[in-house]
Amino acid sequence: QVQLVESGGGLVQAGGSLRLSCVASGRTFSSYAMGWFRQAPGKEREFVAGISWRSFSLSYADSVKGRFSISRDNVKNTVYLQMNSLKPEDTAVYYCAAAIRSEYGRTMNQYDYWGQGTQVTVSS
């Protein structure tokens, strides 16, 4: 069993930055692919970014490409999402997810564990 705990969300003005963190329990974090998803009110949860187990592969949704950056520290069992140039449309609950495989996926059903989410609100 893996537990994921996100942190770093909050209220920020448009153009600002936030860094989300997700700490995973368990000894096998380094063997999991990790992803970030988000869900805005009234919308479906969507893929934001993914990273393979050794950080060799990264992927981003088109809407965040060039503004967001995903990274991981396998010693600290932590995955990060650096969010720059935030826009009001980035407002959502952000979820961390872990997949019991080396490569990330872009759909929810490819992930096995989920965190509780952290709220990000971007004001205009």
Short mmCIF file of C-alpha atoms in Angstrom, two decimals, residues 38 40 63-64 67-68 83-94 120-122:
data_model
loop_
_atom_site.label_atom_id
_atom_site.label_comp_id
_atom_site.label_asym_id
_atom_site.label_seq_id
_atom_site.Cartn_x
_atom_site.Cartn_y
_atom_site.Cartn_z
CA ARG A 38 -6.16 18.34 -11.60
CA ALA A 40 -11.64 22.11 -11.67
CA SER A 63 -2.20 23.65 -21.46
CA VAL A 64 0.73 23.71 -19.02
CA ARG A 67 4.94 26.83 -17.54
CA PHE A 68 4.91 23.74 -15.30
CA MET A 83 3.99 25.94 -11.51
CA ASN A 84 4.99 29.27 -13.01
CA SER A 85 3.06 31.97 -14.87
CA LEU A 86 -0.14 30.75 -13.29
CA LYS A 87 -3.44 31.61 -14.89
CA PRO A 88 -6.97 31.71 -13.43
CA GLU A 89 -7.81 28.66 -15.54
CA ASP A 90 -5.20 26.70 -13.55
CA THR A 91 -7.51 26.90 -10.54
CA ALA A 92 -8.30 23.35 -9.47
CA VAL A 93 -7.66 20.65 -6.92
CA TYR A 94 -4.34 19.06 -7.81
CA VAL A 120 -4.75 25.80 -6.05
CA THR A 121 -6.60 29.05 -6.62
CA VAL A 122 -5.33 31.67 -9.06
#
